[in-house]
CSV table of C-alpha atoms in Angstrom, one decimal:
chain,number,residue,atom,x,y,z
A,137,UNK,CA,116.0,84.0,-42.7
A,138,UNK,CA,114.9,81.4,-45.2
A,139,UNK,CA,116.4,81.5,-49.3
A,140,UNK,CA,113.4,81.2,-51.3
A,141,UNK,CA,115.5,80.4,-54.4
A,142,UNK,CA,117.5,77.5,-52.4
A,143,UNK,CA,114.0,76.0,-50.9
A,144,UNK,CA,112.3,75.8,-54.2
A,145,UNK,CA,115.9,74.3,-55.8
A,146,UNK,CA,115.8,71.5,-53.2
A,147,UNK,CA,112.0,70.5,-53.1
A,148,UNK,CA,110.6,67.5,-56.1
A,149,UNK,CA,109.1,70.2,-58.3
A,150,UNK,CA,111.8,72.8,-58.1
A,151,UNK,CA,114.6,70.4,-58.7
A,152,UNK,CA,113.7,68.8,-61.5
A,153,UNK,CA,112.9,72.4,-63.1
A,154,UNK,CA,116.1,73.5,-62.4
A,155,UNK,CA,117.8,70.6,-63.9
A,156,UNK,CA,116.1,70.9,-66.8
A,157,UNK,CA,116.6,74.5,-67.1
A,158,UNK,CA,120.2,74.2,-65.7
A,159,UNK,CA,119.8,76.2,-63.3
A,160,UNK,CA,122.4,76.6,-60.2
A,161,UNK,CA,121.0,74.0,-57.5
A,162,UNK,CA,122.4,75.8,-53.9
A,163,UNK,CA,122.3,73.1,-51.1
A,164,UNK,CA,121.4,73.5,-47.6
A,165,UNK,CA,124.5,73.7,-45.5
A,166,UNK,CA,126.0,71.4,-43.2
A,167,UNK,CA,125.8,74.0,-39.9
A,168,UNK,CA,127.4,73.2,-36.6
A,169,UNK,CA,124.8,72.2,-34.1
A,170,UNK,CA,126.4,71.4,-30.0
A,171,UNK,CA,126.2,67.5,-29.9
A,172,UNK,CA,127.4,66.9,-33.5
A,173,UNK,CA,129.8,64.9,-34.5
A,174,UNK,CA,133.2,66.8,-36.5
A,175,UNK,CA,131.9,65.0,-39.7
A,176,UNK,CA,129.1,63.0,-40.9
A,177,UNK,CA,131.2,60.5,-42.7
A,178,UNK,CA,134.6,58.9,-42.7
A,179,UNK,CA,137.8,60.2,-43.5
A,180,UNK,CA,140.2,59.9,-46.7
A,181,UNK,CA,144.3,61.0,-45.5
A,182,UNK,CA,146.1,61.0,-48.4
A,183,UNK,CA,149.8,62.1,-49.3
A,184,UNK,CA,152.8,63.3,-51.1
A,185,UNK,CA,155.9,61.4,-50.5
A,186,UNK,CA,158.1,63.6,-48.0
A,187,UNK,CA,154.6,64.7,-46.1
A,188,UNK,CA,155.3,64.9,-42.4
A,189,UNK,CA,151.5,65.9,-41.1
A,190,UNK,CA,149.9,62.6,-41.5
A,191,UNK,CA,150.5,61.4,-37.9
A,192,UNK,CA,149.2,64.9,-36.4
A,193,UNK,CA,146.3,64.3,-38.6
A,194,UNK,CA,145.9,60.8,-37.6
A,195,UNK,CA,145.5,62.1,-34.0
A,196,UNK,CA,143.5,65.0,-34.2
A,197,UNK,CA,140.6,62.3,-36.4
A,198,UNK,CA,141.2,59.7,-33.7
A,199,UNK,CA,140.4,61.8,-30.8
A,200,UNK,CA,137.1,63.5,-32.5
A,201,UNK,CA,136.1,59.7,-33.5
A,202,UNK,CA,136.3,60.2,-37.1
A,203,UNK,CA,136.7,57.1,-39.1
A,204,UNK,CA,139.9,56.8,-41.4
A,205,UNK,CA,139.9,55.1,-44.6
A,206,UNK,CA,142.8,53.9,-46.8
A,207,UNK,CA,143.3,55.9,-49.9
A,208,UNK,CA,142.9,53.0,-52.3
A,209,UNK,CA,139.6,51.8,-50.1
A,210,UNK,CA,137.9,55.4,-51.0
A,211,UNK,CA,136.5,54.2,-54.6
A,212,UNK,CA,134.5,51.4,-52.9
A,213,UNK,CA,133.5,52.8,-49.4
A,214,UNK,CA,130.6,54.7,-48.3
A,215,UNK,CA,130.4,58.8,-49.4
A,216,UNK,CA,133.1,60.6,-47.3
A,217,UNK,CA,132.8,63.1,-44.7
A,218,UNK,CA,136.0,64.8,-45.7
A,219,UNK,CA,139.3,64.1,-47.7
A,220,UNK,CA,142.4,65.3,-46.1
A,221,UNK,CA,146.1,65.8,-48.1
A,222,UNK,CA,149.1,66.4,-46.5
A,223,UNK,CA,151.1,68.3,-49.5
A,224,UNK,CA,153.8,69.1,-47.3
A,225,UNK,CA,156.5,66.7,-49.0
A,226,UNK,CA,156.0,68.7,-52.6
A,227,UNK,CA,159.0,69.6,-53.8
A,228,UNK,CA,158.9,70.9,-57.8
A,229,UNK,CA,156.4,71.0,-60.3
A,230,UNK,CA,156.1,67.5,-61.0
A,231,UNK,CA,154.8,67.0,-57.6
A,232,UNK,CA,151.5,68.8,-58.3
A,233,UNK,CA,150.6,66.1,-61.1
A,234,UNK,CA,150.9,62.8,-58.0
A,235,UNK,CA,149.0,65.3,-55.1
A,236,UNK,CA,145.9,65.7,-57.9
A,237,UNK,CA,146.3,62.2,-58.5
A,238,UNK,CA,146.0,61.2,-55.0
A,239,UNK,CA,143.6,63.7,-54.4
A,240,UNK,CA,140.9,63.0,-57.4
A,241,UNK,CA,139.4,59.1,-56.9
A,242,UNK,CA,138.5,60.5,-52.9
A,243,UNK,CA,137.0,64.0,-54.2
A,244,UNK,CA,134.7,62.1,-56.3
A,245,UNK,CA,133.5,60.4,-53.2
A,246,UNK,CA,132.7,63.5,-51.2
A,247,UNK,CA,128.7,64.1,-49.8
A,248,UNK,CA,126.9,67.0,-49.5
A,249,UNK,CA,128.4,69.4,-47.2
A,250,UNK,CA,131.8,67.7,-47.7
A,251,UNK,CA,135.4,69.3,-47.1
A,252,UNK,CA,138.9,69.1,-48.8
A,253,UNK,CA,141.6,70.4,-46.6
A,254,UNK,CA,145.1,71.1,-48.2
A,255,UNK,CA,148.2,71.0,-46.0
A,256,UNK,CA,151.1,72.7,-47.4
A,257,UNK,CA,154.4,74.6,-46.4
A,258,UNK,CA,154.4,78.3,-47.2
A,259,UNK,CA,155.7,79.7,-50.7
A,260,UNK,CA,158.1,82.2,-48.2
A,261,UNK,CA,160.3,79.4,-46.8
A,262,UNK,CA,161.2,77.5,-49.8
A,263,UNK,CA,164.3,76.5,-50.3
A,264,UNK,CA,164.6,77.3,-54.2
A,265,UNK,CA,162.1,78.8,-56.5
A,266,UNK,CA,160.9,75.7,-57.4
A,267,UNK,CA,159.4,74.6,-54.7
A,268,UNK,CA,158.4,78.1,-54.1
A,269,UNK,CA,156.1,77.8,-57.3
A,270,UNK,CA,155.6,74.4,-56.4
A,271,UNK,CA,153.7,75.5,-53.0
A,272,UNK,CA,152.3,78.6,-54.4
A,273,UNK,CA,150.7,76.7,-57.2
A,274,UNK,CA,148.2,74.7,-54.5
A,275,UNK,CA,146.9,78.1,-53.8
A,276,UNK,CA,145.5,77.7,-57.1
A,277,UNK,CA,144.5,74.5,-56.9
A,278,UNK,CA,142.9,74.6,-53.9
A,279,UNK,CA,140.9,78.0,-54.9
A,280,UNK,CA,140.1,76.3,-58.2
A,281,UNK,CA,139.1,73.1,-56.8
A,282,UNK,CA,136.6,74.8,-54.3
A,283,UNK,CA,135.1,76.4,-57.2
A,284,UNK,CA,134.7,73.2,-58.8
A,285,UNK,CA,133.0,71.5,-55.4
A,286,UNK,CA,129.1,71.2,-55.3
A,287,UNK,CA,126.2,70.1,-53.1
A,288,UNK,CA,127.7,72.7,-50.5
A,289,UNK,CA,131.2,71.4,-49.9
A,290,UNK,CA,134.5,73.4,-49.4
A,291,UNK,CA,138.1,73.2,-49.5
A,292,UNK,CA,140.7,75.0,-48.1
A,293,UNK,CA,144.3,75.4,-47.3
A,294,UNK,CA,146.3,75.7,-44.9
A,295,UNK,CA,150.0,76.5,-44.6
A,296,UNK,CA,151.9,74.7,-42.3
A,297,UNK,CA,155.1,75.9,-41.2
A,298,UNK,CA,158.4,74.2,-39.7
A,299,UNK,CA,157.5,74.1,-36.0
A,300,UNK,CA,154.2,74.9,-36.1
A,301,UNK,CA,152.8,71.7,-36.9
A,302,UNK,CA,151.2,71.5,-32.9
A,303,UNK,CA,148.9,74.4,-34.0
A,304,UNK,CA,147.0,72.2,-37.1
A,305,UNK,CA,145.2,71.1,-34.6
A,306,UNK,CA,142.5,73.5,-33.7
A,307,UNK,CA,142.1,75.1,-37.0
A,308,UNK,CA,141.6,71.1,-39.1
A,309,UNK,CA,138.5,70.9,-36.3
A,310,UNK,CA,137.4,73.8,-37.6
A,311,UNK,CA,137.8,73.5,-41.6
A,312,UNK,CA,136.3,69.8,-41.1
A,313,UNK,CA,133.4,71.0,-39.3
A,314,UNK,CA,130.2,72.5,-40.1
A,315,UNK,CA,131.0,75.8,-38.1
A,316,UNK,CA,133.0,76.4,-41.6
A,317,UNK,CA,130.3,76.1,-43.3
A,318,UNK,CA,130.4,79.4,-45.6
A,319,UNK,CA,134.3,79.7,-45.4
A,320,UNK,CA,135.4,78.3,-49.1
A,321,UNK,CA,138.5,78.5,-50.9
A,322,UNK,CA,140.5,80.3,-48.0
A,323,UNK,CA,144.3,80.2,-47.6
A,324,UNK,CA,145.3,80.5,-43.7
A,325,UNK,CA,148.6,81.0,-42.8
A,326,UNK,CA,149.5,79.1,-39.0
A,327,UNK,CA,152.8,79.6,-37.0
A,328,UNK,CA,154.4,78.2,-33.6
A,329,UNK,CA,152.3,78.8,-30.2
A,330,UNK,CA,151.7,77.6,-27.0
A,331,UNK,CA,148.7,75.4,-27.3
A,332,UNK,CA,146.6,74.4,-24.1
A,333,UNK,CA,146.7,70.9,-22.7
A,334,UNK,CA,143.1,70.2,-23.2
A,335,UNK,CA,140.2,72.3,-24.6
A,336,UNK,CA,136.3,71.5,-24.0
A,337,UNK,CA,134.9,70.8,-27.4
A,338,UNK,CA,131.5,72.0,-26.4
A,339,UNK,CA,132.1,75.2,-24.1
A,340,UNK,CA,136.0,76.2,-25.4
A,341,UNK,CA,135.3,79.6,-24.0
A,342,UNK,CA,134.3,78.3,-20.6
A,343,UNK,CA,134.9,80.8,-17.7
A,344,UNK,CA,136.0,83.9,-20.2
A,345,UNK,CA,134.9,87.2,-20.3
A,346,UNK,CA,134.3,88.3,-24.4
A,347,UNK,CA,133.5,91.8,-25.1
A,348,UNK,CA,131.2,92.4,-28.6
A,349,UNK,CA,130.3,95.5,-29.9
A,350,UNK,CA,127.8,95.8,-31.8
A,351,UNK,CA,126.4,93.5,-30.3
A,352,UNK,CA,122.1,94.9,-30.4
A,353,UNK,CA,121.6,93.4,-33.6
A,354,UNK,CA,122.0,91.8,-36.7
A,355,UNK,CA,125.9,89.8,-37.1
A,356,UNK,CA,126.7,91.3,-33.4
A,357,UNK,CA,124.2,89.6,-31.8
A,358,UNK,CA,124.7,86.5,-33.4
A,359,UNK,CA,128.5,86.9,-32.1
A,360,UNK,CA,127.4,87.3,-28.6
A,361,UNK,CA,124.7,84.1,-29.0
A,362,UNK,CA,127.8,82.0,-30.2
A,363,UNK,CA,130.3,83.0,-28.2
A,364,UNK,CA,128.0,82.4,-25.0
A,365,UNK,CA,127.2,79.4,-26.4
A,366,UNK,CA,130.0,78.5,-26.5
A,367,UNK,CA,130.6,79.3,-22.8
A,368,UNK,CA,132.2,83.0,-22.5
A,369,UNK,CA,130.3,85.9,-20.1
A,370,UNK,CA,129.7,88.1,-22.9
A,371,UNK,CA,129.6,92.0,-22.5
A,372,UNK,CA,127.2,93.4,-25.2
A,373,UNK,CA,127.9,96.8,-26.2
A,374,UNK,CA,126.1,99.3,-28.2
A,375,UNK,CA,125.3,103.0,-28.2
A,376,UNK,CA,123.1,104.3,-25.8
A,377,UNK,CA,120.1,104.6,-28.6
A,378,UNK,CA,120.0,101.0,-28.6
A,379,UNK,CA,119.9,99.9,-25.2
A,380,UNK,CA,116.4,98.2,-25.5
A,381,UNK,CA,117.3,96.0,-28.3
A,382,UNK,CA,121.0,95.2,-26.6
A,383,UNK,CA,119.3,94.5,-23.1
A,384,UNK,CA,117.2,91.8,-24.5
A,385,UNK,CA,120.4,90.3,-26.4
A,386,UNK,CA,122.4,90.3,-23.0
A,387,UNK,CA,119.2,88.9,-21.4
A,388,UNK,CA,119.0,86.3,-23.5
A,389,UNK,CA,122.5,85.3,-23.0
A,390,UNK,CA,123.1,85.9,-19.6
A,391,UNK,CA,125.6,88.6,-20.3
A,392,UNK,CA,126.3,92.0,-19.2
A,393,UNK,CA,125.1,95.1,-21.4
A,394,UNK,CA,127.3,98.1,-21.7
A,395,UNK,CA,125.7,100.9,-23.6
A,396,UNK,CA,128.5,103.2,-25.1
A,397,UNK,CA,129.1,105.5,-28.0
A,398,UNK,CA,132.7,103.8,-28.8
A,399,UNK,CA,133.6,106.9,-30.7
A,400,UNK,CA,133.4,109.3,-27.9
A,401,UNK,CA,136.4,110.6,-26.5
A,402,UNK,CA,136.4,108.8,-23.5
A,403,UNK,CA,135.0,105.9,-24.7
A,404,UNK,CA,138.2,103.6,-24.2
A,405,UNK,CA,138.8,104.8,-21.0
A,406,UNK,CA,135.0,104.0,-19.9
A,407,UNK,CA,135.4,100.4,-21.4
A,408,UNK,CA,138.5,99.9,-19.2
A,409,UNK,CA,137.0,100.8,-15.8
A,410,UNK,CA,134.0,98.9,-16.7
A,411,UNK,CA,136.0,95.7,-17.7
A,412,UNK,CA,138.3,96.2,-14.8
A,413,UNK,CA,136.0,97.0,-11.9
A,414,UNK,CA,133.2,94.4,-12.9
A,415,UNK,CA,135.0,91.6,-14.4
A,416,UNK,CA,138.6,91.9,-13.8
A,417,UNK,CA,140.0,91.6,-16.6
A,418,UNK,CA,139.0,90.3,-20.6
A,419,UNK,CA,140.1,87.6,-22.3
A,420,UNK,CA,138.2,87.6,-25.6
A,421,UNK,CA,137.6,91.5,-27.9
A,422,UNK,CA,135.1,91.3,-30.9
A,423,UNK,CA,135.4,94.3,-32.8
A,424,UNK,CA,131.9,94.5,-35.0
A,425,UNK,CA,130.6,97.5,-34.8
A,426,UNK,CA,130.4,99.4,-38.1
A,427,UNK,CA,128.3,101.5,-40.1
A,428,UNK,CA,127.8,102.5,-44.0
A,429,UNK,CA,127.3,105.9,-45.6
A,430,UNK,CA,127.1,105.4,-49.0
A,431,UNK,CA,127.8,107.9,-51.6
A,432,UNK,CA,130.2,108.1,-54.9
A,433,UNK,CA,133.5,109.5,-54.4
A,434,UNK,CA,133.0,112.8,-56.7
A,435,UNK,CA,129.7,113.1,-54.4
A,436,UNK,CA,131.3,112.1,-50.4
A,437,UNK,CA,130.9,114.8,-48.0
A,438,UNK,CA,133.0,114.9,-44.9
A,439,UNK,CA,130.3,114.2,-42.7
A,440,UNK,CA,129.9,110.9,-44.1
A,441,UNK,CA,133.9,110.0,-45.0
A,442,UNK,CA,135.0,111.1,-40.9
A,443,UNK,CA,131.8,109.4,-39.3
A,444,UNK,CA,132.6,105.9,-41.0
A,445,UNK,CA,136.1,106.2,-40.4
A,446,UNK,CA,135.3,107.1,-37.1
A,447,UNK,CA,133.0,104.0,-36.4
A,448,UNK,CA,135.0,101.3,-38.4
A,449,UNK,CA,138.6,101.9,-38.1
A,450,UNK,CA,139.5,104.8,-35.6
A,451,UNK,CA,137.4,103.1,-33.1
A,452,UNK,CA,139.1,99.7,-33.0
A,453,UNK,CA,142.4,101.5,-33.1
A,454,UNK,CA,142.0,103.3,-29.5
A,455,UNK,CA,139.8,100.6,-28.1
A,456,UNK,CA,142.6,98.0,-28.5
A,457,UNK,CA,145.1,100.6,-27.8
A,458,UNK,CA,143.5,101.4,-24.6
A,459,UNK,CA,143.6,97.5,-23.5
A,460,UNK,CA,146.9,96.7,-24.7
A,461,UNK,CA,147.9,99.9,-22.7
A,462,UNK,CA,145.8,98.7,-19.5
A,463,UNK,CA,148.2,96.5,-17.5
A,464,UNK,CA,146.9,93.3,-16.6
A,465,UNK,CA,143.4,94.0,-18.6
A,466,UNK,CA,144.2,91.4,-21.5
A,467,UNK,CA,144.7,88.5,-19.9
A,468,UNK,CA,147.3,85.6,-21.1
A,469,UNK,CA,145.9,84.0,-24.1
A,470,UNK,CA,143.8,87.0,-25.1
A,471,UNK,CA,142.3,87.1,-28.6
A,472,UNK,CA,141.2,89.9,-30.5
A,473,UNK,CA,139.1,89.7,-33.2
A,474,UNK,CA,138.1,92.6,-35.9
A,475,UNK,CA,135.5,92.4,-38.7
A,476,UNK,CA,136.5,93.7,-41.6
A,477,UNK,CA,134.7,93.3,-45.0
A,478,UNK,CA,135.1,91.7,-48.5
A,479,UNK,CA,134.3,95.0,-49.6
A,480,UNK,CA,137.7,96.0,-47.6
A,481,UNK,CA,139.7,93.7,-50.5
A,482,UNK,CA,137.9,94.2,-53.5
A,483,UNK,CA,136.1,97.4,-53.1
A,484,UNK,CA,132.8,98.1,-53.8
A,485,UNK,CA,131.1,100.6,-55.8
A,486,UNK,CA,130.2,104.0,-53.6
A,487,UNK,CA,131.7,103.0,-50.6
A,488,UNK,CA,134.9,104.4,-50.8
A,489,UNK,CA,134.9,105.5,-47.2
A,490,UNK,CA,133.7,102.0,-46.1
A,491,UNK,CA,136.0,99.9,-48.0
A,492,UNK,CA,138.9,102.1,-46.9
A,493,UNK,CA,138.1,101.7,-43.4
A,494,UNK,CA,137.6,97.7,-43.8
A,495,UNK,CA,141.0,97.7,-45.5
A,496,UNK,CA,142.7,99.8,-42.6
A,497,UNK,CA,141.3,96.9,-40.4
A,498,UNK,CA,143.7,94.3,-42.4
A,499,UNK,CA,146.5,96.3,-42.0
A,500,UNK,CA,146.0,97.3,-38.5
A,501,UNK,CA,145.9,93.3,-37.7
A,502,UNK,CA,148.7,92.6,-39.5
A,503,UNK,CA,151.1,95.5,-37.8
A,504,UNK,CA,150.3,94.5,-34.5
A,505,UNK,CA,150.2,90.2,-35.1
A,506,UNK,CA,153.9,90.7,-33.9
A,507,UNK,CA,153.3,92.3,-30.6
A,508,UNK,CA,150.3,90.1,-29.6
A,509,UNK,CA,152.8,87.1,-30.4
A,510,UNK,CA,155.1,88.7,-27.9
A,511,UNK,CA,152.0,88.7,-24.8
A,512,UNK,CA,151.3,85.2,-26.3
A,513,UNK,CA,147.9,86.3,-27.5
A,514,UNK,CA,146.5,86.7,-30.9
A,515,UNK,CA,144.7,89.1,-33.4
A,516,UNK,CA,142.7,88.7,-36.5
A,517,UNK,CA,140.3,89.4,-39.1
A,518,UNK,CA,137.1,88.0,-40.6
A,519,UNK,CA,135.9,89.7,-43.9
A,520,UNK,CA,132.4,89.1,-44.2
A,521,UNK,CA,130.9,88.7,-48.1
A,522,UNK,CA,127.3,88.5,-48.9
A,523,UNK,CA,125.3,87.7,-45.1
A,524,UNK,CA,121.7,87.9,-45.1
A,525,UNK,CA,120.6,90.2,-42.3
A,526,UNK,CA,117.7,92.6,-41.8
A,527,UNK,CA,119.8,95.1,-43.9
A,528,UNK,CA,120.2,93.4,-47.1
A,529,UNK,CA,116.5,92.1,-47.0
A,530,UNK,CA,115.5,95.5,-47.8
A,531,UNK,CA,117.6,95.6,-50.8
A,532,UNK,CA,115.3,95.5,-54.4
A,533,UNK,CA,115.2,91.7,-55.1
A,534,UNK,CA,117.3,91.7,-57.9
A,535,UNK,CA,120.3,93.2,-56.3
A,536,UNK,CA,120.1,91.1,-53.2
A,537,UNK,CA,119.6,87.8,-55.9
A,538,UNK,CA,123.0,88.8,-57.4
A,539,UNK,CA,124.6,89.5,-54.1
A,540,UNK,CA,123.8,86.4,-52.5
A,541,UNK,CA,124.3,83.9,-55.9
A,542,UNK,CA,127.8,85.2,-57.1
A,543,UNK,CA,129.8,82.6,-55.0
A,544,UNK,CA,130.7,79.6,-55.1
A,545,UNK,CA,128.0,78.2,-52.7
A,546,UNK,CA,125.5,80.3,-54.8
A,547,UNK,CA,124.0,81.4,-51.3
A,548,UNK,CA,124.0,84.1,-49.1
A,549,UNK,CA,125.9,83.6,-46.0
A,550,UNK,CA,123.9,84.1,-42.4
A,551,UNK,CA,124.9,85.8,-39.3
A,552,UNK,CA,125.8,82.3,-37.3
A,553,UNK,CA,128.5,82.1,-40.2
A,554,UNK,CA,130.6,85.1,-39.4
A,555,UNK,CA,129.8,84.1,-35.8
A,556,UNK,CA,131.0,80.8,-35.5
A,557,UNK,CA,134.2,81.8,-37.8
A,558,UNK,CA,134.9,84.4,-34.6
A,559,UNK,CA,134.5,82.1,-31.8
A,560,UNK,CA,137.0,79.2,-33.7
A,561,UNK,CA,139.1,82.6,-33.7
A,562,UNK,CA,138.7,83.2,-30.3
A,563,UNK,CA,139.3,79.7,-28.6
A,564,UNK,CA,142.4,78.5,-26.7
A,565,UNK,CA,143.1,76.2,-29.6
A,566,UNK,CA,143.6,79.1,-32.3
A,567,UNK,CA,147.0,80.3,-30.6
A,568,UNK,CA,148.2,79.4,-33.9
A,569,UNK,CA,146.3,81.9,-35.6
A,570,UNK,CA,147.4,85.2,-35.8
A,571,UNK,CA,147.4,88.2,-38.4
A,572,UNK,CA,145.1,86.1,-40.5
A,573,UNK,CA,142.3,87.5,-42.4
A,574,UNK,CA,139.4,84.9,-42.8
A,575,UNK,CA,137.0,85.3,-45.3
A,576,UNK,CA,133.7,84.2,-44.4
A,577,UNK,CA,132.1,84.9,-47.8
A,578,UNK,CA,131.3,81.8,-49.7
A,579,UNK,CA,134.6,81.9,-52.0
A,580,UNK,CA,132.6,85.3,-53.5
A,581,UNK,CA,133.6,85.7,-57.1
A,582,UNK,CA,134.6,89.4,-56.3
A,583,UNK,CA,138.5,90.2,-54.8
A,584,UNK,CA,140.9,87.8,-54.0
């Protein structure tokens, strides 16, 4: 769907009237497109003394063909695709002052669409509270500094445990590139897995079977378009009501569709035999269906409170409940994925039932991170923010104006954007990446 502000911004006329009124300029993203390379433009690595990732970033640039630079050749080279620092070696306060340093002159040098990536140890393993604060302050910095990016470029940080430096390599591909391209200011937390020996860069998902429901319309069928993209046999489920809409989706696709009510009783059970029977097994659950019944607190019937609940949160917990319980159904490597909401961290005005249910997501994906580990599969969250669908184009302008500006990409996010933050999620290469919550929302100015 096309941003009328945006266009205008960026065409001769509309530029120079914003600039003169100084008014915010959005830019048009840098979205991933099969056949593109990770970054448009060369590489900046730079360091903290003590840093141990530079090698593993070396390798992960060299093998995507990504040209390196020297930190002191950033002022005079070409605009950069990207500037990387390793802030694992920070150690107390002063620290912070030589990592901004460093990180500055190559920030300056950053083109449209460009990324910062921050590498840091958690705050949790520090060996003394200074370096505790010391870590924890580059969540600031990082959240600031992405804030403080324009022309539609991000940064974000990830923490980098002892031992689990084999797992940066999956999720730097995916901050670098534009499949990130509305995921600003995030803090994601990796740990130790078994990574595969080799992962297709075009079709990661090659020969998997990826259950989406949801999947008729709207952010579900953009999951199912990505993911098949992307190579998986996609099962599109929906209820029954909507089985015209989710054939052509499946159709489209090449998938399988599945109509099913996922809050009936013997929905899980169905879902089960269907997986089992037709495709042996599953290695990839997307967790999107949801619905919203608004209404103020003082004003919430049950009818609306139980039939959200129902949809958002109860649903997901049999479904996955029902899989995990189906021996040999989840097969090794499997990776579940949940939508949750930004409205699920910072709340939202009358939707108390919805925002309770996104938030039961996040701590359902958290309590069970540990048993996934144990199969040597993965679960996770993405909180969607502001994503222009077919639903929030029928909002009155103003409100869908504010919605979509109050971030710090001044834009609404699309469809493709929680899509593509799901299928990273759900390749081989994410094994590092469990319990997380991913906000795909633009670094929105509302919650955390």
């Amino acid at each position: 769907m096309s941003d009328w502000y945006r266009d205008l911004a960026n065409s001769g006329v509309g530029a120079a009237l914003t600039r003169r009124l100084g008014l915010p300029r959005p830019a048009v993203l840098r979205r991933y497109t099969p056949g593109d390379p990770l970054l448009p433009g060369p590489v900046v690595v730079v360091g903290t003394a003590g840093g141990r990732l530079a090698d593993e970033v070396g390798a992960v640039l060299k093998e995507a063909g990504v040209t390196v630079l020297a930190a002191d050749a950033a002022a005079d080279a070409e605009r950069l695709g990207a500037v990387v620092l390793d802030a694992t070696g920070v150690s107390s306060p002063a620290d912070l002052a030589v990592a901004t340093t460093a990180l500055a002159p190559a920030v300056k040098r950053l083109r449209s669409s460009g990324r910062v990536v921050v590498l840091a140890d958690p705050a949790t393993d520090a060996a003394s509270p200074a370096q505790a604060a010391t870590r924890q302050a580059l969540d600031g910095l990082v959240r600031s500094l992405a804030k403080e990016l324009r022309s539609g470029s991000t940064a974000n940080l990830l923490l980098v445990p002892a031992g689990a430096d084999a797992s940066l390599a999956g999720p730097l591909r995916f901050f670098l590139s534009g499949r990130s391209a509305y995921v600003d200011g995030q803090v994601v937390t990796l740990s130790p897995a078994e990574l595969p020996a080799a992962e297709a860069a075009e079709r990661p998902l090659a020969g998997q079977v990826a259950v989406v429901t949801g999947a008729a319309r709207g952010i579900g069928a953009a999951i199912a378009r990505v993911l098949a993209r992307d190579g998986a046999h996609v099962v599109a489920v929906d209820v029954p009501a909507a089985g015209q809409a989710l054939a052509e989706v499946a159709n489209e696709i090449g998938g399988t569709a599945f109509g099913l009510d996922i809050t009936a009783g013997d929905a899980p059970a169905r879902l089960v035999e269907h997986l089992r029977e037709r495709h042996g097994g599953v290695d990839v659950v997307v967790h999107n269906a949801g619905i919203t019944r608004d209404k103020l607190l003082v004003n919430m019937d049950a009818a609306r409170w139980e039939s959200v609940i129902a949809v958002n949160l109860q649903a997901q917990l049999d479904l996955t409940t029902a899989l995990l319980a189906a021996d040999g159904l989840l097969r090794p490597g499997a990776r579940v994925v949940c939508v949750s909401s930004q409205s699920g961290i910072a709340g939202n005005r009358g939707q108390t039932n919805y925002a309770a249910s996104k938030a039961g997501i996040i701590g359902m994906v958290r309590a069970w991170a540990p048993e996934f580990t144990a199969r040597g599969a993965t679960i996770n969250a993405v909180a969607p923010g502001f994503i222009v669908t077919e639903m929030t184009a029928k909002m009155p302008m103003g409100t869908r104006e504010i919605g979509s500006r109050i971030n710090s990409l001044q834009q609404g996010g699309l469809p493709v954007d929680v899509a593509e933050t799901i299928a990273w999620l759900a390749q081989p290469g994410s094994a590092g990446v469990n319990g997380q919550v991913v906000r795909v929302c633009g670094q929105s100015m509302l919650g955390a």
